Amino acid sequence: MRSPSAFTADYPDIREAVARLCSAYPGEYWREIDRERAYPTEFVRALTEAGYLSVLIPEAYGGSGLPLSAACAVLEEIQRAGCNGGACHAQMYTMGTLLRHGSEAQKQRYLPAIASGELRLQAFGVTEPGSGTDTTRIRTRAVRDGDHYVVNGSKVWISRSEHSDLMVLLVRTADRDAGDKPSDGMSVLLVDMREAEGLTIKPIRTMMNHATTELFFDDLRVPVENLVGEEGRGFRYILDGMNAERILIAAECIGDARYFIDRASSYAAEREVFGRPIGENQGVQFPIARAHTQAEAAAGMVQEAARRFDAGEDCGAQANMSKLLASEAAWAAGDTCIQTFGGYGFAEEYDIERKFRETRLYQVAPISTNLILSYVATHELGMPRSY
Ligand SMILES: Cc1cc2nc3c(=O)[nH]c(=O)nc-3n(C[C@H](O)[C@H](O)[C@H](O)COP(=O)(O)OP(=O)(O)OC[C@H]3O[C@@H](n4cnc5c(N)ncnc54)[C@H](O)[C@@H]3O)c2cc1C
């Protein structure tokens, strides 16, 4: 049964079409891929060919030029169907850095190829071993040498880099203490990873299948023409994209929450214990109803954040709060779903344990709950900063 929602009524055609596409990729498909820690190539290809990964690319560059709220609907439905958008969601927000800050030549060269699926831009290289939350401490360095930058350093947790042609890479082009602010002196490079010499990619096996990796740069040469925007202003460009990233991931979490609620409410209505459906017991009903209530509240915040983003209004607080609320709603719904299924919740073939592992990530990445609370405390409520 599909749980009702006041916040899942927009883009009915897109939602229905995405759900139909996803039905060709059932639990067996994802279980097999999860077991092997393989990449869902066929699924990503199908989404690309149907144009869903390029909904945010303007029509002039071959996409459908839809607003962020449409992209949210796509990702929510993917997750709700039991699929995993984590394999390909990055293209939607990394592309924004190029779109907003790239030169016309860069946009002409890359965006139509990304929209058609000829090129994949799925890798976003920011985090380093010594700088996760505190991005200003990145140490990967790009030094100008004629018409190239020479990049040295390392990154960690860079997802999908083995399955991407291009990467948006944040590097230091000046020391942290050389500018007015620690965030000065960083730059964004668009790295073509196909046959790149001086780039080593090492997969990291994680508790869920996320194709994440460590990257090592050893004199990697990147043409100067691949600098996005101005040298030294890269941190601002990355920050610009973060609201979109948070809202899109919040939408995925809403999809996860709804997946768990749909599964739990259906199972509770069918599973008989003591000669009656377990869902007749309020001890089983109420946690599912609570999870649904929590998901609805979070979905309302996601919708408002996307609306503000699309209207060009300030949406930092809503983007952050929606990511926090939605990731927690998904986790609570997953926990309730496992409890409702009893022992079967732990069995691989029911898919719930897999989805439970997958959705846990979003309380840590792309930004952890503590840092969102810190943002709300300091930016919204005017309290002093702890760092
Ligand atoms: C599977 C996976 C995929 C990822 N994919 C990507 C990717 O594609 N590209 C990319 O660039 N990065 C990626 N990341 C990195 C992710 O964004 C970071 O893990 C995240 O930002 C947290 O950084 P960290 O792990 O270094 O934690 P740390 O910064 O070491 O923080 C550890 C903990 O301390 C808390 N903390 C730190 N400072 C404070 C404070 N002042 N107050 C309160 N609490 C604090 C944090 O909230 C966190 O819980 C991925 C991570 C994972 C696990």
Short mmCIF file of C-alpha atoms and ligand atoms in Angstrom, two decimals:
data_model
loop_
_atom_site.label_atom_id
_atom_site.label_comp_id
_atom_site.label_asym_id
_atom_site.label_seq_id
_atom_site.Cartn_x
_atom_site.Cartn_y
_atom_site.Cartn_z
CA MET A 1 0.00 0.00 0.00
CA ARG A 2 1.20 3.53 -0.83
CA SER A 3 0.82 5.79 2.19
CA PRO A 4 -1.05 9.03 1.39
CA SER A 5 0.73 12.39 1.50
CA ALA A 6 -0.13 16.02 1.12
CA PHE A 7 3.40 16.67 -0.09
CA THR A 8 3.74 14.07 -2.82
CA ALA A 9 1.09 15.40 -5.16
CA ASP A 10 3.33 17.56 -7.37
CA TYR A 11 4.69 16.32 -10.72
CA PRO A 12 2.32 13.30 -10.86
CA ASP A 13 3.43 12.38 -14.40
CA ILE A 14 7.12 12.42 -13.51
CA ARG A 15 6.48 10.46 -10.32
CA GLU A 16 4.47 7.81 -12.13
CA ALA A 17 7.02 7.47 -14.92
CA VAL A 18 9.96 7.21 -12.50
CA ALA A 19 8.10 4.60 -10.43
CA ARG A 20 7.42 2.62 -13.63
CA LEU A 21 11.07 2.76 -14.65
CA CYS A 22 12.15 1.68 -11.15
CA SER A 23 9.80 -1.32 -11.19
CA ALA A 24 12.20 -2.93 -13.69
CA TYR A 25 14.86 -2.88 -10.92
CA PRO A 26 13.33 -4.89 -8.07
CA GLY A 27 14.84 -6.08 -4.79
CA GLU A 28 16.71 -9.00 -6.43
CA TYR A 29 18.64 -6.56 -8.62
CA TRP A 30 19.73 -4.39 -5.69
CA ARG A 31 20.51 -7.36 -3.43
CA GLU A 32 22.86 -8.84 -6.00
CA ILE A 33 24.60 -5.50 -6.52
CA ASP A 34 24.81 -4.89 -2.78
CA ARG A 35 26.37 -8.32 -2.20
CA GLU A 36 29.03 -7.69 -4.85
CA ARG A 37 29.42 -3.98 -4.01
CA ALA A 38 28.89 -3.46 -7.73
CA TYR A 39 27.64 -0.36 -9.54
CA PRO A 40 24.05 -0.34 -10.85
CA THR A 41 25.17 0.51 -14.38
CA GLU A 42 21.94 -0.58 -16.11
CA PHE A 43 19.78 1.40 -13.68
CA VAL A 44 21.87 4.56 -14.08
CA ARG A 45 21.85 4.14 -17.86
CA ALA A 46 18.06 3.77 -17.89
CA LEU A 47 17.61 6.92 -15.77
CA THR A 48 20.03 8.82 -18.01
CA GLU A 49 18.36 7.70 -21.24
CA ALA A 50 14.95 8.65 -19.88
CA GLY A 51 16.36 12.13 -19.13
CA TYR A 52 15.81 12.06 -15.36
CA LEU A 53 19.40 12.87 -14.42
CA SER A 54 19.39 15.97 -16.60
CA VAL A 55 16.14 17.53 -15.45
CA LEU A 56 18.06 20.51 -14.01
CA ILE A 57 20.18 21.14 -17.12
CA PRO A 58 18.65 24.02 -19.12
CA GLU A 59 16.97 23.13 -22.41
CA ALA A 60 19.57 25.20 -24.27
CA TYR A 61 22.19 22.64 -23.17
CA GLY A 62 20.10 19.55 -23.87
CA GLY A 63 18.33 19.04 -20.53
CA SER A 64 14.72 19.61 -19.61
CA GLY A 65 15.29 22.81 -17.62
CA LEU A 66 12.95 21.89 -14.78
CA PRO A 67 13.10 23.38 -11.28
CA LEU A 68 14.73 21.72 -8.26
CA SER A 69 11.33 20.60 -6.97
CA ALA A 70 11.01 18.34 -10.05
CA ALA A 71 14.44 16.83 -9.34
CA CYS A 72 13.27 16.24 -5.76
CA ALA A 73 10.24 14.34 -7.08
CA VAL A 74 12.53 12.14 -9.23
CA LEU A 75 14.85 11.25 -6.35
CA GLU A 76 12.03 10.75 -3.85
CA GLU A 77 10.31 8.26 -6.17
CA ILE A 78 13.56 6.38 -6.83
CA GLN A 79 14.04 5.84 -3.11
CA ARG A 80 10.40 5.10 -2.47
CA ALA A 81 10.54 2.33 -5.06
CA GLY A 82 13.36 0.65 -3.09
CA CYS A 83 16.10 1.71 -5.52
CA ASN A 84 19.25 3.66 -4.59
CA GLY A 85 19.70 7.12 -6.06
CA GLY A 86 23.03 7.41 -4.22
CA ALA A 87 24.54 5.78 -7.30
CA CYS A 88 23.84 8.82 -9.44
CA HIS A 89 22.30 11.74 -7.51
CA ALA A 90 25.51 13.81 -7.57
CA GLN A 91 25.18 14.68 -11.23
CA MET A 92 22.16 16.79 -10.37
CA TYR A 93 24.02 19.09 -7.97
CA THR A 94 27.64 18.98 -9.21
CA MET A 95 26.44 20.08 -12.62
CA GLY A 96 25.12 23.26 -10.92
CA THR A 97 28.69 24.43 -10.16
CA LEU A 98 29.49 24.31 -13.85
CA LEU A 99 26.17 25.85 -14.84
CA ARG A 100 26.39 28.79 -12.42
CA HIS A 101 30.11 29.52 -12.51
CA GLY A 102 31.55 27.89 -15.64
CA SER A 103 32.42 29.84 -18.79
CA GLU A 104 30.13 29.62 -21.81
CA ALA A 105 32.79 27.51 -23.57
CA GLN A 106 32.88 25.03 -20.67
CA LYS A 107 29.07 24.83 -20.59
CA GLN A 108 28.87 24.27 -24.35
CA ARG A 109 31.56 21.66 -24.19
CA TYR A 110 30.28 19.62 -21.25
CA LEU A 111 26.59 20.16 -20.43
CA PRO A 112 25.06 18.75 -23.64
CA ALA A 113 27.34 15.69 -23.37
CA ILE A 114 26.31 15.23 -19.72
CA ALA A 115 22.63 15.63 -20.61
CA SER A 116 22.87 13.00 -23.38
CA GLY A 117 24.76 10.57 -21.14
CA GLU A 118 27.88 10.66 -23.30
CA LEU A 119 29.78 12.02 -20.28
CA ARG A 120 29.14 11.32 -16.60
CA LEU A 121 29.78 14.01 -13.99
CA GLN A 122 29.17 11.98 -10.84
CA ALA A 123 32.26 12.76 -8.74
CA PHE A 124 32.59 15.64 -6.33
CA GLY A 125 36.01 15.88 -4.68
CA VAL A 126 35.99 17.96 -1.52
CA THR A 127 36.65 15.84 1.61
CA GLU A 128 40.22 14.99 2.65
CA PRO A 129 41.61 12.82 5.44
CA GLY A 130 42.40 15.96 7.47
CA SER A 131 39.33 17.98 6.52
CA GLY A 132 35.82 16.64 6.51
CA THR A 133 33.62 19.11 8.27
CA ASP A 134 36.20 21.91 8.15
CA THR A 135 36.65 22.33 4.41
CA THR A 136 39.00 25.30 4.77
CA ARG A 137 41.72 22.87 5.90
CA ILE A 138 41.98 21.01 2.61
CA ARG A 139 45.59 20.55 1.55
CA THR A 140 45.36 19.22 -2.00
CA ARG A 141 47.32 21.77 -3.92
CA ALA A 142 47.23 22.95 -7.52
CA VAL A 143 50.28 24.87 -8.75
CA ARG A 144 50.29 26.68 -12.07
CA ASP A 145 52.82 25.41 -14.62
CA GLY A 146 52.34 27.13 -17.99
CA ASP A 147 48.92 26.27 -19.34
CA HIS A 148 48.33 23.55 -16.74
CA TYR A 149 47.73 23.18 -13.02
CA VAL A 150 49.77 20.43 -11.37
CA VAL A 151 47.77 18.79 -8.61
CA ASN A 152 49.22 16.93 -5.61
CA GLY A 153 47.49 15.61 -2.50
CA SER A 154 44.68 13.24 -1.63
CA LYS A 155 40.93 13.08 -1.10
CA VAL A 156 38.80 10.60 0.78
CA TRP A 157 35.19 9.45 0.53
CA ILE A 158 34.90 10.56 -3.06
CA SER A 159 31.94 8.60 -4.29
CA ARG A 160 31.35 7.20 -7.79
CA SER A 161 34.79 8.30 -9.06
CA GLU A 162 35.32 4.89 -10.70
CA HIS A 163 32.06 5.39 -12.59
CA SER A 164 32.44 8.99 -13.62
CA ASP A 165 34.22 10.67 -16.51
CA LEU A 166 34.48 14.07 -14.87
CA MET A 167 35.04 15.33 -11.34
CA VAL A 168 34.44 18.72 -9.76
CA LEU A 169 37.56 19.04 -7.60
CA LEU A 170 38.23 21.58 -4.84
CA VAL A 171 41.92 22.42 -4.43
CA ARG A 172 44.07 25.00 -2.72
CA THR A 173 45.75 27.47 -5.04
CA ALA A 174 46.92 29.65 -2.13
CA ASP A 175 47.70 29.02 1.53
CA ARG A 176 44.93 29.11 4.12
CA ASP A 177 46.47 32.09 5.92
CA ALA A 178 47.39 34.04 2.75
CA GLY A 179 44.00 35.68 2.19
CA ASP A 180 41.57 37.71 4.30
CA LYS A 181 39.62 34.58 5.26
CA PRO A 182 40.57 30.89 5.58
CA SER A 183 38.03 30.14 2.84
CA ASP A 184 39.97 32.31 0.35
CA GLY A 185 42.56 30.68 -1.90
CA MET A 186 40.57 27.61 -2.92
CA SER A 187 39.69 26.88 -6.55
CA VAL A 188 37.46 24.51 -8.48
CA LEU A 189 38.89 22.40 -11.30
CA LEU A 190 36.91 20.24 -13.66
CA VAL A 191 39.02 17.11 -13.94
CA ASP A 192 38.64 14.77 -16.89
CA MET A 193 39.34 11.42 -15.22
CA ARG A 194 39.44 9.36 -18.41
CA GLU A 195 43.01 8.24 -18.81
CA ALA A 196 44.22 10.85 -16.31
CA GLU A 197 47.87 10.23 -15.45
CA GLY A 198 48.82 10.93 -11.85
CA LEU A 199 45.44 9.92 -10.40
CA THR A 200 45.08 6.74 -8.35
CA ILE A 201 41.65 5.59 -7.23
CA LYS A 202 41.29 3.17 -4.31
CA PRO A 203 37.84 1.82 -3.41
CA ILE A 204 36.68 1.93 0.23
CA ARG A 205 34.38 -0.89 1.30
CA THR A 206 31.58 0.51 3.45
CA MET A 207 28.56 -0.86 5.30
CA MET A 208 26.37 -0.01 2.32
CA ASN A 209 27.04 -0.05 -1.40
CA HIS A 210 28.08 3.52 -2.23
CA ALA A 211 31.02 3.17 -4.64
CA THR A 212 33.10 5.50 -2.53
CA THR A 213 36.87 5.86 -2.93
CA GLU A 214 40.11 7.42 -1.88
CA LEU A 215 41.97 9.49 -4.47
CA PHE A 216 45.69 10.20 -4.71
CA PHE A 217 47.05 12.95 -6.93
CA ASP A 218 50.65 12.70 -7.98
CA ASP A 219 51.50 15.52 -10.39
CA LEU A 220 48.10 15.28 -12.08
CA ARG A 221 48.05 17.84 -14.88
CA VAL A 222 44.79 19.71 -15.45
CA PRO A 223 44.54 22.28 -18.27
CA VAL A 224 44.06 25.85 -17.01
CA GLU A 225 40.99 26.08 -19.27
CA ASN A 226 39.34 23.64 -16.83
CA LEU A 227 39.41 26.14 -13.97
CA VAL A 228 35.79 26.93 -13.10
CA GLY A 229 35.19 30.61 -12.42
CA GLU A 230 37.98 32.65 -10.85
CA GLU A 231 41.03 31.26 -9.11
CA GLY A 232 40.74 31.59 -5.32
CA ARG A 233 36.95 31.82 -5.19
CA GLY A 234 36.21 28.09 -5.32
CA PHE A 235 34.83 27.76 -1.80
CA ARG A 236 31.99 30.17 -2.61
CA TYR A 237 31.13 28.18 -5.74
CA ILE A 238 31.00 24.94 -3.75
CA LEU A 239 28.89 26.57 -1.02
CA ASP A 240 26.44 27.78 -3.67
CA GLY A 241 25.76 24.19 -4.67
CA MET A 242 25.37 22.90 -1.15
CA ASN A 243 21.80 24.06 -0.64
CA ALA A 244 20.72 22.17 -3.74
CA GLU A 245 22.62 19.09 -2.57
CA ARG A 246 21.00 19.17 0.88
CA ILE A 247 17.48 19.63 -0.49
CA LEU A 248 17.91 16.81 -3.03
CA ILE A 249 19.27 14.44 -0.42
CA ALA A 250 16.44 15.41 1.94
CA ALA A 251 14.01 14.43 -0.84
CA GLU A 252 15.75 11.06 -1.10
CA CYS A 253 15.32 10.59 2.64
CA ILE A 254 11.59 11.33 2.31
CA GLY A 255 11.47 8.58 -0.33
CA ASP A 256 13.25 6.21 2.07
CA ALA A 257 10.85 7.09 4.89
CA ARG A 258 7.87 6.44 2.63
CA TYR A 259 9.36 3.15 1.46
CA PHE A 260 9.64 1.96 5.07
CA ILE A 261 6.16 3.23 5.99
CA ASP A 262 4.56 1.60 2.92
CA ARG A 263 6.27 -1.70 3.69
CA ALA A 264 5.52 -1.59 7.44
CA SER A 265 1.84 -0.66 7.11
CA SER A 266 1.23 -3.35 4.46
CA TYR A 267 3.00 -6.02 6.48
CA ALA A 268 1.20 -5.03 9.70
CA ALA A 269 -2.13 -5.46 7.93
CA GLU A 270 -1.22 -8.96 6.66
CA ARG A 271 0.96 -10.66 9.24
CA GLU A 272 -1.12 -12.66 11.71
CA VAL A 273 0.06 -13.44 15.23
CA PHE A 274 -2.34 -14.74 17.92
CA GLY A 275 -4.87 -15.22 15.14
CA ARG A 276 -5.15 -11.59 14.08
CA PRO A 277 -3.16 -9.03 12.07
CA ILE A 278 -0.38 -7.49 14.14
CA GLY A 279 -1.52 -4.06 12.82
CA GLU A 280 -4.61 -4.31 15.03
CA ASN A 281 -2.36 -3.80 18.02
CA GLN A 282 -1.88 -0.15 18.75
CA GLY A 283 1.62 -0.97 19.98
CA VAL A 284 2.40 -1.85 16.36
CA GLN A 285 0.18 0.78 14.72
CA PHE A 286 1.29 3.84 16.63
CA PRO A 287 5.01 3.80 15.81
CA ILE A 288 4.11 3.49 12.09
CA ALA A 289 1.61 6.35 12.38
CA ARG A 290 4.25 8.39 14.23
CA ALA A 291 6.84 7.68 11.52
CA HIS A 292 4.34 8.79 8.87
CA THR A 293 3.61 11.98 10.82
CA GLN A 294 7.34 12.70 11.12
CA ALA A 295 7.86 12.05 7.38
CA GLU A 296 4.99 14.37 6.46
CA ALA A 297 6.41 17.20 8.59
CA ALA A 298 9.84 16.73 7.05
CA ALA A 299 8.35 16.55 3.52
CA GLY A 300 6.65 19.90 4.14
CA MET A 301 10.02 21.44 5.02
CA VAL A 302 11.67 19.88 1.93
CA GLN A 303 8.93 21.32 -0.26
CA GLU A 304 9.36 24.78 1.27
CA ALA A 305 13.14 24.62 0.87
CA ALA A 306 12.79 23.64 -2.82
CA ARG A 307 10.18 26.34 -3.39
CA ARG A 308 12.51 28.99 -1.97
CA PHE A 309 15.45 27.67 -4.00
CA ASP A 310 13.39 27.74 -7.19
CA ALA A 311 12.14 31.27 -6.42
CA GLY A 312 15.72 32.46 -5.91
CA GLU A 313 15.01 33.23 -2.24
CA ASP A 314 17.40 32.65 0.62
CA CYS A 315 16.99 28.97 1.53
CA GLY A 316 20.04 28.10 3.66
CA ALA A 317 18.07 27.48 6.86
CA GLN A 318 15.33 25.48 5.11
CA ALA A 319 17.85 23.41 3.13
CA ASN A 320 19.70 22.51 6.31
CA MET A 321 16.61 21.90 8.44
CA SER A 322 14.96 19.78 5.76
CA LYS A 323 18.07 17.57 5.49
CA LEU A 324 18.14 17.10 9.26
CA LEU A 325 14.40 16.39 9.60
CA ALA A 326 14.21 14.10 6.57
CA SER A 327 17.30 12.03 7.45
CA GLU A 328 15.97 11.52 10.96
CA ALA A 329 12.46 10.71 9.69
CA ALA A 330 13.92 8.08 7.32
CA TRP A 331 15.97 6.52 10.10
CA ALA A 332 12.99 6.45 12.51
CA ALA A 333 10.78 4.92 9.81
CA GLY A 334 13.45 2.30 9.07
CA ASP A 335 13.75 1.41 12.74
CA THR A 336 9.97 1.08 13.03
CA CYS A 337 9.85 -1.01 9.86
CA ILE A 338 12.42 -3.47 11.22
CA GLN A 339 10.47 -3.73 14.48
CA THR A 340 7.23 -4.34 12.58
CA PHE A 341 8.78 -7.13 10.53
CA GLY A 342 10.23 -8.80 13.62
CA GLY A 343 12.92 -11.32 12.64
CA TYR A 344 12.16 -10.95 8.94
CA GLY A 345 13.33 -7.34 9.05
CA PHE A 346 16.86 -8.71 9.35
CA ALA A 347 16.61 -11.10 6.41
CA GLU A 348 18.41 -9.95 3.27
CA GLU A 349 15.59 -11.05 0.99
CA TYR A 350 13.16 -8.54 2.53
CA ASP A 351 15.41 -5.59 1.48
CA ILE A 352 14.66 -3.63 4.64
CA GLU A 353 18.04 -4.17 6.28
CA ARG A 354 19.71 -2.95 3.06
CA LYS A 355 17.61 0.21 2.89
CA PHE A 356 18.24 0.73 6.62
CA ARG A 357 22.01 0.64 6.04
CA GLU A 358 21.73 2.92 3.03
CA THR A 359 19.66 5.63 4.70
CA ARG A 360 21.94 5.85 7.77
CA LEU A 361 24.55 7.68 5.71
CA TYR A 362 22.46 10.81 5.40
CA GLN A 363 22.81 11.79 9.04
CA VAL A 364 26.57 12.09 8.41
CA ALA A 365 27.00 13.06 4.75
CA PRO A 366 27.04 15.39 2.96
CA ILE A 367 26.89 17.29 6.25
CA SER A 368 26.42 15.84 9.71
CA THR A 369 23.48 16.58 11.98
CA ASN A 370 25.67 18.42 14.51
CA LEU A 371 26.88 20.86 11.91
CA ILE A 372 23.31 21.57 10.80
CA LEU A 373 22.33 22.24 14.40
CA SER A 374 25.32 24.52 14.70
CA TYR A 375 24.19 26.38 11.55
CA VAL A 376 20.66 26.79 12.90
CA ALA A 377 21.93 27.89 16.33
CA THR A 378 24.32 30.50 14.97
CA HIS A 379 22.71 31.69 11.70
CA GLU A 380 19.05 31.45 12.65
CA LEU A 381 19.10 32.00 16.38
CA GLY A 382 22.09 34.33 16.67
CA MET A 383 23.95 32.26 19.25
CA PRO A 384 27.77 32.43 19.40
CA ARG A 385 29.87 30.10 17.22
CA SER A 386 31.87 27.33 18.86
CA TYR A 387 34.49 27.28 16.09
C1 LIG B 1 29.81 6.92 2.19
C2 LIG B 1 30.29 8.33 2.12
C3 LIG B 1 30.26 9.01 0.92
C4 LIG B 1 30.77 10.32 0.83
N1 LIG B 1 30.85 10.93 -0.39
C5 LIG B 1 31.53 12.10 -0.50
C6 LIG B 1 31.80 12.66 -1.79
O1 LIG B 1 31.37 12.15 -2.84
N2 LIG B 1 32.55 13.80 -1.86
C7 LIG B 1 33.04 14.40 -0.75
O2 LIG B 1 33.74 15.41 -0.89
N3 LIG B 1 32.81 13.90 0.49
C8 LIG B 1 32.07 12.76 0.64
N4 LIG B 1 31.84 12.21 1.88
C9 LIG B 1 32.42 12.88 3.05
C10 LIG B 1 31.39 13.49 3.99
O3 LIG B 1 30.91 14.68 3.47
C11 LIG B 1 32.09 13.66 5.36
O4 LIG B 1 32.26 12.35 5.91
C12 LIG B 1 31.32 14.53 6.28
O5 LIG B 1 31.35 15.86 5.81
C13 LIG B 1 31.89 14.50 7.70
O6 LIG B 1 33.29 14.68 7.68
P1 LIG B 1 34.25 13.66 8.47
O7 LIG B 1 33.84 12.28 8.14
O8 LIG B 1 35.67 14.05 8.23
O9 LIG B 1 33.90 13.93 9.99
P2 LIG B 1 34.66 14.93 10.99
O10 LIG B 1 34.73 16.28 10.39
O11 LIG B 1 35.90 14.28 11.44
O12 LIG B 1 33.60 14.96 12.19
C14 LIG B 1 33.41 13.80 13.03
C15 LIG B 1 32.18 14.04 13.90
O13 LIG B 1 32.44 15.18 14.76
C16 LIG B 1 31.36 16.10 14.65
N5 LIG B 1 31.86 17.49 14.78
C17 LIG B 1 32.95 18.03 14.17
N6 LIG B 1 33.08 19.33 14.54
C18 LIG B 1 32.05 19.60 15.39
C19 LIG B 1 31.62 20.76 16.12
N7 LIG B 1 32.27 21.92 16.02
N8 LIG B 1 30.52 20.66 16.88
C20 LIG B 1 29.84 19.49 17.00
N9 LIG B 1 30.19 18.36 16.33
C21 LIG B 1 31.28 18.41 15.54
C22 LIG B 1 30.75 15.87 13.27
O14 LIG B 1 29.41 16.26 13.26
C23 LIG B 1 30.93 14.36 13.09
O15 LIG B 1 29.81 13.69 13.64
C24 LIG B 1 31.26 10.94 2.01
C25 LIG B 1 31.25 10.27 3.23
C26 LIG B 1 30.78 8.98 3.31
C27 LIG B 1 30.82 8.27 4.63
#
